[in-house]
Short mmCIF file of the C-alpha atoms (twelve columns), coordinates in Angstrom:
data_MODEL
# 
_entry.id   MODEL 
# 
loop_
_atom_site.group_PDB 
_atom_site.id 
_atom_site.type_symbol 
_atom_site.label_atom_id 
_atom_site.label_alt_id 
_atom_site.label_comp_id 
_atom_site.label_asym_id 
_atom_site.label_seq_id 
_atom_site.Cartn_x 
_atom_site.Cartn_y 
_atom_site.Cartn_z 
_atom_site.pdbx_PDB_model_num 
ATOM 1   C CA . LEU A 1   0.019   0.198   -0.005 1 
ATOM 2   C CA . GLY A 2   2.981   2.269   0.000  1 
ATOM 3   C CA . PHE A 3   3.452   2.818   3.481  1 
ATOM 4   C CA . GLU A 4   7.225   3.902   4.848  1 
ATOM 5   C CA . SER A 5   6.956   2.290   8.095  1 
ATOM 6   C CA . LEU A 6   4.780   0.077   10.587 1 
ATOM 7   C CA . TRP A 7   4.569   0.626   14.345 1 
ATOM 8   C CA . ALA A 8   3.764   -1.427  17.446 1 
ATOM 9   C CA . TRP A 9   2.532   -0.438  20.574 1 
ATOM 10  C CA . ASP A 10  4.354   -1.639  23.732 1 
ATOM 11  C CA . HIS A 11  2.679   -2.515  26.942 1 
ATOM 12  C CA . VAL A 12  3.214   -5.558  29.317 1 
ATOM 13  C CA . LEU A 13  -0.474  -4.798  30.584 1 
ATOM 14  C CA . LEU A 14  -2.966  -1.956  31.032 1 
ATOM 15  C CA . GLY A 15  -5.776  -3.165  33.265 1 
ATOM 16  C CA . VAL A 16  -8.065  -0.705  31.783 1 
ATOM 17  C CA . GLU A 17  -11.672 -0.969  30.698 1 
ATOM 18  C CA . PRO A 18  -12.426 -1.541  27.932 1 
ATOM 19  C CA . SER A 19  -9.668  -3.858  27.463 1 
ATOM 20  C CA . PHE A 20  -7.045  -2.660  25.010 1 
ATOM 21  C CA . PRO A 21  -5.186  -6.028  23.705 1 
ATOM 22  C CA . ILE A 22  -1.434  -5.388  22.703 1 
ATOM 23  C CA . VAL A 23  0.632   -7.871  21.576 1 
ATOM 24  C CA . ASP A 24  4.493   -7.854  22.453 1 
ATOM 25  C CA . SER A 25  6.082   -5.327  20.404 1 
ATOM 26  C CA . ILE A 26  9.193   -6.931  19.390 1 
ATOM 27  C CA . THR A 27  7.265   -10.327 18.807 1 
ATOM 28  C CA . MET A 28  4.995   -8.741  16.685 1 
ATOM 29  C CA . LEU A 29  7.588   -6.745  14.762 1 
ATOM 30  C CA . GLY A 30  9.709   -10.074 14.221 1 
ATOM 31  C CA . ALA A 31  6.659   -11.738 12.660 1 
ATOM 32  C CA . VAL A 32  6.093   -8.827  10.263 1 
ATOM 33  C CA . ALA A 33  9.699   -8.876  9.222  1 
ATOM 34  C CA . ALA A 34  9.621   -12.452 8.114  1 
ATOM 35  C CA . ARG A 35  6.566   -11.352 5.776  1 
ATOM 36  C CA . THR A 36  8.004   -8.241  4.498  1 
ATOM 37  C CA . ARG A 37  11.112  -6.817  2.554  1 
ATOM 38  C CA . LYS A 38  10.951  -3.165  2.672  1 
ATOM 39  C CA . ILE A 39  8.669   -1.472  5.047  1 
ATOM 40  C CA . LYS A 40  10.655  0.074   8.208  1 
ATOM 41  C CA . LEU A 41  9.528   -1.607  11.605 1 
ATOM 42  C CA . GLY A 42  9.328   0.711   14.592 1 
ATOM 43  C CA . THR A 43  8.377   0.349   18.318 1 
ATOM 44  C CA . GLY A 44  6.111   3.272   19.202 1 
ATOM 45  C CA . VAL A 45  7.130   3.196   22.118 1 
ATOM 46  C CA . LEU A 46  9.047   0.467   23.903 1 
ATOM 47  C CA . VAL A 47  8.963   1.133   27.747 1 
ATOM 48  C CA . LEU A 48  12.493  0.811   28.416 1 
ATOM 49  C CA . PRO A 49  12.747  0.894   32.069 1 
ATOM 50  C CA . LEU A 50  10.611  -2.295  32.030 1 
ATOM 51  C CA . ARG A 51  13.089  -3.978  30.013 1 
ATOM 52  C CA . ASN A 52  16.288  -5.704  31.089 1 
ATOM 53  C CA . PRO A 53  18.606  -3.738  28.931 1 
ATOM 54  C CA . VAL A 54  21.048  -6.477  27.974 1 
ATOM 55  C CA . LEU A 55  18.178  -8.772  26.873 1 
ATOM 56  C CA . ALA A 56  16.610  -5.672  25.192 1 
ATOM 57  C CA . ALA A 57  19.677  -5.027  23.124 1 
ATOM 58  C CA . LYS A 58  19.848  -8.649  22.174 1 
ATOM 59  C CA . ALA A 59  16.170  -8.762  21.225 1 
ATOM 60  C CA . LEU A 60  16.089  -5.608  19.278 1 
ATOM 61  C CA . GLY A 61  19.490  -6.305  17.495 1 
ATOM 62  C CA . SER A 62  18.177  -9.652  16.529 1 
ATOM 63  C CA . LEU A 63  15.077  -7.823  14.906 1 
ATOM 64  C CA . ASP A 64  17.438  -5.432  12.865 1 
ATOM 65  C CA . VAL A 65  19.310  -8.508  11.685 1 
ATOM 66  C CA . ILE A 66  16.319  -10.403 10.815 1 
ATOM 67  C CA . SER A 67  14.686  -7.681  9.111  1 
ATOM 68  C CA . GLY A 68  17.947  -6.758  7.034  1 
ATOM 69  C CA . GLY A 69  18.378  -3.465  9.020  1 
ATOM 70  C CA . ARG A 70  14.752  -1.953  9.015  1 
ATOM 71  C CA . LEU A 71  14.318  -1.303  12.751 1 
ATOM 72  C CA . ILE A 72  13.458  2.113   14.377 1 
ATOM 73  C CA . LEU A 73  13.508  1.901   18.180 1 
ATOM 74  C CA . GLY A 74  10.992  4.347   19.692 1 
ATOM 75  C CA . ALA A 75  11.519  4.260   23.446 1 
ATOM 76  C CA . ALA A 76  10.161  6.284   26.417 1 
ATOM 77  C CA . ALA A 77  10.319  6.115   30.276 1 
ATOM 78  C CA . GLY A 78  6.617   4.785   30.581 1 
ATOM 79  C CA . TRP A 79  3.674   6.428   32.476 1 
ATOM 80  C CA . TYR A 80  1.509   3.789   33.677 1 
ATOM 81  C CA . ALA A 81  2.335   3.215   37.620 1 
ATOM 82  C CA . ARG A 82  0.619   0.031   38.116 1 
ATOM 83  C CA . GLU A 83  2.387   -1.673  35.130 1 
ATOM 84  C CA . PHE A 84  5.797   -0.774  36.829 1 
ATOM 85  C CA . ASP A 85  4.420   -2.161  40.312 1 
ATOM 86  C CA . ALA A 86  3.187   -5.401  38.655 1 
ATOM 87  C CA . VAL A 87  6.956   -5.845  36.904 1 
ATOM 88  C CA . GLY A 88  8.815   -4.601  40.120 1 
ATOM 89  C CA . VAL A 89  10.246  -1.767  38.687 1 
ATOM 90  C CA . PRO A 90  10.208  1.528   40.892 1 
ATOM 91  C CA . PHE A 91  8.000   3.962   38.849 1 
ATOM 92  C CA . LYS A 92  9.531   6.992   40.564 1 
ATOM 93  C CA . GLN A 93  13.018  6.087   39.225 1 
ATOM 94  C CA . ARG A 94  11.764  5.176   35.633 1 
ATOM 95  C CA . GLY A 95  13.725  8.672   34.129 1 
ATOM 96  C CA . ARG A 96  16.967  7.553   35.553 1 
ATOM 97  C CA . GLN A 97  16.367  4.029   34.626 1 
ATOM 98  C CA . PHE A 98  15.704  4.932   31.096 1 
ATOM 99  C CA . GLU A 99  18.777  6.705   30.724 1 
ATOM 100 C CA . ARG A 100 20.882  3.909   32.301 1 
ATOM 101 C CA . ASN A 101 19.187  1.301   30.216 1 
ATOM 102 C CA . LEU A 102 19.444  3.164   26.967 1 
ATOM 103 C CA . ASP A 103 23.295  3.748   27.748 1 
ATOM 104 C CA . ILE A 104 23.785  -0.014  28.160 1 
ATOM 105 C CA . LEU A 105 21.870  -0.778  25.146 1 
ATOM 106 C CA . VAL A 106 23.766  1.503   22.937 1 
ATOM 107 C CA . ARG A 107 27.061  0.379   24.321 1 
ATOM 108 C CA . LEU A 108 26.232  -3.191  23.371 1 
ATOM 109 C CA . TRP A 109 25.276  -2.165  19.888 1 
ATOM 110 C CA . THR A 110 28.273  0.031   19.129 1 
ATOM 111 C CA . GLN A 111 31.176  -1.087  21.239 1 
ATOM 112 C CA . ASP A 112 33.263  -4.374  20.588 1 
ATOM 113 C CA . ARG A 113 33.543  -5.130  24.135 1 
ATOM 114 C CA . VAL A 114 31.719  -3.558  26.959 1 
ATOM 115 C CA . THR A 115 32.896  -3.093  30.625 1 
ATOM 116 C CA . LEU A 116 30.610  -1.406  32.763 1 
ATOM 117 C CA . LYS A 117 29.133  -1.723  36.679 1 
ATOM 118 C CA . VAL A 118 26.159  0.114   37.059 1 
ATOM 119 C CA . ASP A 119 23.307  -0.630  39.835 1 
ATOM 120 C CA . GLU A 120 22.796  -4.503  39.618 1 
ATOM 121 C CA . PHE A 121 24.214  -4.596  35.970 1 
ATOM 122 C CA . ASN A 122 27.800  -5.864  35.641 1 
ATOM 123 C CA . LEU A 123 29.243  -6.404  32.255 1 
ATOM 124 C CA . ARG A 124 32.958  -7.587  31.911 1 
ATOM 125 C CA . GLU A 125 34.045  -7.562  28.588 1 
ATOM 126 C CA . ALA A 126 30.715  -8.377  27.224 1 
ATOM 127 C CA . VAL A 127 30.467  -8.832  23.428 1 
ATOM 128 C CA . MET A 128 26.925  -9.015  21.673 1 
ATOM 129 C CA . VAL A 129 27.170  -10.553 18.240 1 
ATOM 130 C CA . PRO A 130 25.730  -10.380 15.563 1 
ATOM 131 C CA . ARG A 131 26.118  -6.733  15.376 1 
ATOM 132 C CA . THR A 132 22.979  -4.826  14.047 1 
ATOM 133 C CA . VAL A 133 22.799  -4.534  10.376 1 
ATOM 134 C CA . GLN A 134 22.642  -0.572  10.723 1 
ATOM 135 C CA . ARG A 135 25.738  1.208   11.544 1 
ATOM 136 C CA . PRO A 136 26.534  2.340   14.051 1 
ATOM 137 C CA . ARG A 137 23.204  1.408   15.210 1 
ATOM 138 C CA . PRO A 138 19.465  1.654   14.489 1 
ATOM 139 C CA . PRO A 139 18.102  4.886   14.877 1 
ATOM 140 C CA . ILE A 140 16.450  5.784   18.356 1 
ATOM 141 C CA . LEU A 141 13.617  8.149   18.696 1 
ATOM 142 C CA . ILE A 142 12.650  9.416   22.127 1 
ATOM 143 C CA . GLY A 143 8.992   9.366   23.046 1 
ATOM 144 C CA . GLY A 144 6.884   11.558  25.389 1 
ATOM 145 C CA . TYR A 145 5.912   15.210  26.277 1 
ATOM 146 C CA . VAL A 146 7.795   16.495  29.605 1 
ATOM 147 C CA . GLU A 147 10.720  18.849  29.441 1 
ATOM 148 C CA . ALA A 148 13.248  16.182  30.401 1 
ATOM 149 C CA . VAL A 149 12.056  13.955  27.390 1 
ATOM 150 C CA . LEU A 150 12.261  16.863  25.096 1 
ATOM 151 C CA . ARG A 151 15.989  17.381  26.479 1 
ATOM 152 C CA . ARG A 152 16.731  13.777  26.087 1 
ATOM 153 C CA . ALA A 153 15.435  13.761  22.247 1 
ATOM 154 C CA . GLY A 154 17.643  16.679  21.469 1 
ATOM 155 C CA . THR A 155 20.800  15.657  23.357 1 
ATOM 156 C CA . VAL A 156 20.930  11.745  23.453 1 
ATOM 157 C CA . GLY A 157 18.451  10.679  20.950 1 
ATOM 158 C CA . ASP A 158 18.335  10.865  16.804 1 
ATOM 159 C CA . GLY A 159 14.952  12.513  17.276 1 
ATOM 160 C CA . TRP A 160 11.893  12.978  19.121 1 
ATOM 161 C CA . LEU A 161 8.251   10.866  18.729 1 
ATOM 162 C CA . THR A 162 5.193   11.909  20.345 1 
ATOM 163 C CA . TYR A 163 1.390   11.486  19.800 1 
ATOM 164 C CA . PHE A 164 -1.933  13.386  19.487 1 
ATOM 165 C CA . TYR A 165 -0.270  16.792  19.051 1 
ATOM 166 C CA . THR A 166 -2.012  19.597  17.127 1 
ATOM 167 C CA . PRO A 167 0.180   21.313  14.580 1 
ATOM 168 C CA . GLU A 168 0.615   24.154  16.857 1 
ATOM 169 C CA . SER A 169 1.599   22.337  19.956 1 
ATOM 170 C CA . PHE A 170 3.836   20.157  18.017 1 
ATOM 171 C CA . THR A 171 5.601   23.074  16.715 1 
ATOM 172 C CA . ARG A 172 6.110   24.718  20.210 1 
ATOM 173 C CA . SER A 173 7.664   21.249  21.458 1 
ATOM 174 C CA . TRP A 174 9.785   20.678  18.671 1 
ATOM 175 C CA . GLU A 175 11.465  24.024  18.702 1 
ATOM 176 C CA . LYS A 176 12.502  23.144  22.600 1 
ATOM 177 C CA . VAL A 177 13.972  19.865  21.121 1 
ATOM 178 C CA . LYS A 178 15.958  21.677  18.643 1 
ATOM 179 C CA . ALA A 179 17.118  24.249  21.074 1 
ATOM 180 C CA . PHE A 180 18.150  21.655  23.481 1 
ATOM 181 C CA . ALA A 181 20.345  20.019  20.960 1 
ATOM 182 C CA . ARG A 182 21.992  23.496  19.858 1 
ATOM 183 C CA . GLU A 183 22.832  23.799  23.856 1 
ATOM 184 C CA . ALA A 184 24.594  20.436  23.384 1 
ATOM 185 C CA . GLY A 185 26.396  21.179  20.561 1 
ATOM 186 C CA . ARG A 186 24.414  19.164  18.169 1 
ATOM 187 C CA . ASP A 187 23.161  19.892  14.862 1 
ATOM 188 C CA . PRO A 188 19.090  19.953  14.922 1 
ATOM 189 C CA . ALA A 189 18.963  19.484  11.263 1 
ATOM 190 C CA . ARG A 190 20.393  15.893  11.993 1 
ATOM 191 C CA . LEU A 191 17.330  15.257  14.024 1 
ATOM 192 C CA . THR A 192 13.952  13.875  13.175 1 
ATOM 193 C CA . ALA A 193 10.318  14.576  14.524 1 
ATOM 194 C CA . THR A 194 7.541   12.033  14.372 1 
ATOM 195 C CA . ASN A 195 3.924   12.670  15.270 1 
ATOM 196 C CA . GLN A 196 1.089   10.002  15.763 1 
ATOM 197 C CA . LEU A 197 -2.430  10.868  14.542 1 
ATOM 198 C CA . ALA A 198 -5.700  9.144   14.601 1 
ATOM 199 C CA . VAL A 199 -7.404  9.163   11.296 1 
ATOM 200 C CA . TYR A 200 -10.943 8.504   10.132 1 
ATOM 201 C CA . VAL A 201 -11.913 8.791   6.535  1 
ATOM 202 C CA . GLY A 202 -15.595 8.991   6.057  1 
ATOM 203 C CA . ARG A 203 -18.207 10.986  3.823  1 
ATOM 204 C CA . SER A 204 -17.783 14.365  5.818  1 
ATOM 205 C CA . ARG A 205 -16.504 15.903  8.913  1 
ATOM 206 C CA . GLU A 206 -19.864 16.334  10.253 1 
ATOM 207 C CA . GLU A 207 -20.652 12.657  9.945  1 
ATOM 208 C CA . THR A 208 -17.585 11.405  11.456 1 
ATOM 209 C CA . THR A 209 -17.298 13.868  14.405 1 
ATOM 210 C CA . ALA A 210 -19.137 11.995  17.013 1 
ATOM 211 C CA . ASP A 211 -17.795 8.551   16.288 1 
ATOM 212 C CA . MET A 212 -14.158 9.823   16.330 1 
ATOM 213 C CA . ARG A 213 -14.460 11.624  19.522 1 
ATOM 214 C CA . THR A 214 -16.318 8.844   21.151 1 
ATOM 215 C CA . TRP A 215 -13.549 6.684   20.104 1 
ATOM 216 C CA . LEU A 216 -10.743 8.925   21.366 1 
ATOM 217 C CA . SER A 217 -12.286 9.945   24.648 1 
ATOM 218 C CA . THR A 218 -13.267 6.415   25.603 1 
ATOM 219 C CA . GLU A 219 -10.317 4.224   24.566 1 
ATOM 220 C CA . TRP A 220 -7.413  6.785   24.568 1 
ATOM 221 C CA . ASP A 221 -5.565  8.417   27.344 1 
ATOM 222 C CA . THR A 222 -4.087  12.070  26.869 1 
ATOM 223 C CA . ALA A 223 -1.688  13.221  29.639 1 
ATOM 224 C CA . ALA A 224 -3.036  16.039  31.345 1 
ATOM 225 C CA . TRP A 225 0.573   17.345  32.042 1 
ATOM 226 C CA . SER A 226 1.115   17.621  28.138 1 
ATOM 227 C CA . GLU A 227 -0.237  19.098  25.029 1 
ATOM 228 C CA . SER A 228 -1.579  15.713  23.858 1 
ATOM 229 C CA . THR A 229 -5.362  16.344  22.898 1 
ATOM 230 C CA . ILE A 230 -8.027  14.481  21.160 1 
ATOM 231 C CA . ASP A 231 -8.276  17.838  19.348 1 
ATOM 232 C CA . HIS A 232 -5.483  16.629  17.168 1 
ATOM 233 C CA . ALA A 233 -7.757  14.373  15.263 1 
ATOM 234 C CA . VAL A 234 -7.810  13.918  11.481 1 
ATOM 235 C CA . TYR A 235 -11.389 13.106  10.046 1 
ATOM 236 C CA . GLY A 236 -13.987 13.738  7.441  1 
ATOM 237 C CA . SER A 237 -13.894 13.300  3.625  1 
ATOM 238 C CA . PRO A 238 -10.724 12.435  1.967  1 
ATOM 239 C CA . ALA A 239 -10.318 16.035  0.985  1 
ATOM 240 C CA . GLU A 240 -10.899 17.487  4.414  1 
ATOM 241 C CA . CYS A 241 -8.404  14.691  5.893  1 
ATOM 242 C CA . VAL A 242 -5.826  15.956  3.180  1 
ATOM 243 C CA . ALA A 243 -6.237  19.491  4.217  1 
ATOM 244 C CA . GLN A 244 -5.888  18.621  7.918  1 
ATOM 245 C CA . LEU A 245 -2.526  16.606  7.272  1 
ATOM 246 C CA . ARG A 246 -1.279  19.320  5.252  1 
ATOM 247 C CA . ALA A 247 -1.464  21.436  8.339  1 
ATOM 248 C CA . HIS A 248 0.649   19.009  10.101 1 
ATOM 249 C CA . VAL A 249 3.266   18.818  7.242  1 
ATOM 250 C CA . LYS A 250 3.653   22.387  7.424  1 
ATOM 251 C CA . THR A 251 5.282   22.130  10.748 1 
ATOM 252 C CA . GLY A 252 8.173   20.356  9.401  1 
ATOM 253 C CA . VAL A 253 7.462   17.058  10.942 1 
ATOM 254 C CA . HIS A 254 9.430   14.183  9.312  1 
ATOM 255 C CA . ARG A 255 6.871   11.356  9.725  1 
ATOM 256 C CA . ILE A 256 3.340   10.938  10.754 1 
ATOM 257 C CA . ILE A 257 2.043   7.635   12.209 1 
ATOM 258 C CA . LEU A 258 -1.409  7.270   11.091 1 
ATOM 259 C CA . ILE A 259 -3.886  5.306   13.443 1 
ATOM 260 C CA . PRO A 260 -6.733  3.938   11.665 1 
ATOM 261 C CA . TYR A 261 -10.093 4.760   13.274 1 
ATOM 262 C CA . ARG A 262 -10.755 1.497   15.402 1 
ATOM 263 C CA . TYR A 263 -7.814  -0.359  13.315 1 
ATOM 264 C CA . GLN A 264 -10.383 -1.090  10.672 1 
ATOM 265 C CA . PRO A 265 -8.597  -2.886  7.597  1 
ATOM 266 C CA . ASP A 266 -11.018 -0.778  5.367  1 
ATOM 267 C CA . GLN A 267 -9.638  2.337   7.009  1 
ATOM 268 C CA . VAL A 268 -6.082  1.522   6.055  1 
ATOM 269 C CA . GLU A 269 -7.246  0.925   2.532  1 
ATOM 270 C CA . ARG A 270 -8.938  4.260   2.263  1 
ATOM 271 C CA . ILE A 271 -6.023  6.161   3.647  1 
ATOM 272 C CA . ALA A 272 -3.370  4.608   1.397  1 
ATOM 273 C CA . LYS A 273 -5.832  5.100   -1.809 1 
ATOM 274 C CA . GLU A 274 -7.779  8.223   -1.255 1 
ATOM 275 C CA . VAL A 275 -5.755  10.317  1.253  1 
ATOM 276 C CA . LEU A 276 -2.014  9.593   0.860  1 
ATOM 277 C CA . PRO A 277 -1.706  10.194  -3.069 1 
ATOM 278 C CA . LYS A 278 -3.081  13.699  -2.631 1 
ATOM 279 C CA . LEU A 279 -0.614  14.840  -0.176 1 
# 
């Protein structure tokens, strides 16, 4: 259908109603890798503090090898406290643990031998092969909304990945990411920005409004401390969807992940055939 990349959610459990089934992201993308040849495969996003970083490096690196170098790692610190409690990871330490786990993962991907002792991890001349196909490593996008996340995206990541941002709110946060990059002596032009948007292609905006807003308000969370909002949604006739998406494109976003209304296969078809060719 011509899509550039395919993305998988990552949650061990959510425990919310209505139930929101999520297959393990790395397992899912491995299955997709075996059945495709060109489409890039992204985690959107992997909750890195919940994963042992050595095992995560192995699983994700193997995915890059199996796919022939198509992995994009989207990673975040997480937000759902009960999920952390269930796994036995201290929720209030997730920011520090994210940075620690990312550092270990990157070292294992890029260094011939890794010697490092931090917290409970003791790597002694650790060698991880095969190396990732992408060199020096697959791209890493930092997911989230708060100031600390935007700083990480600009200083240690290859870019920023967020969701449900309007063109205006996206622009404000993306400018912050680029400012943090400049402060760290990095070139902002080398970073990429990704936004995730819910899309519903119907006969008109008026006809699709109620269904779309009901779906987003009952089955999705928008963090109160962020600019993520259901008002970001793209919906209406094909022409109306194109016009709304063009407003996002004008922000300078490099990639838009489209979330089809209720994951309906016919919506995927309509987006690919009636919307994307007109952008």
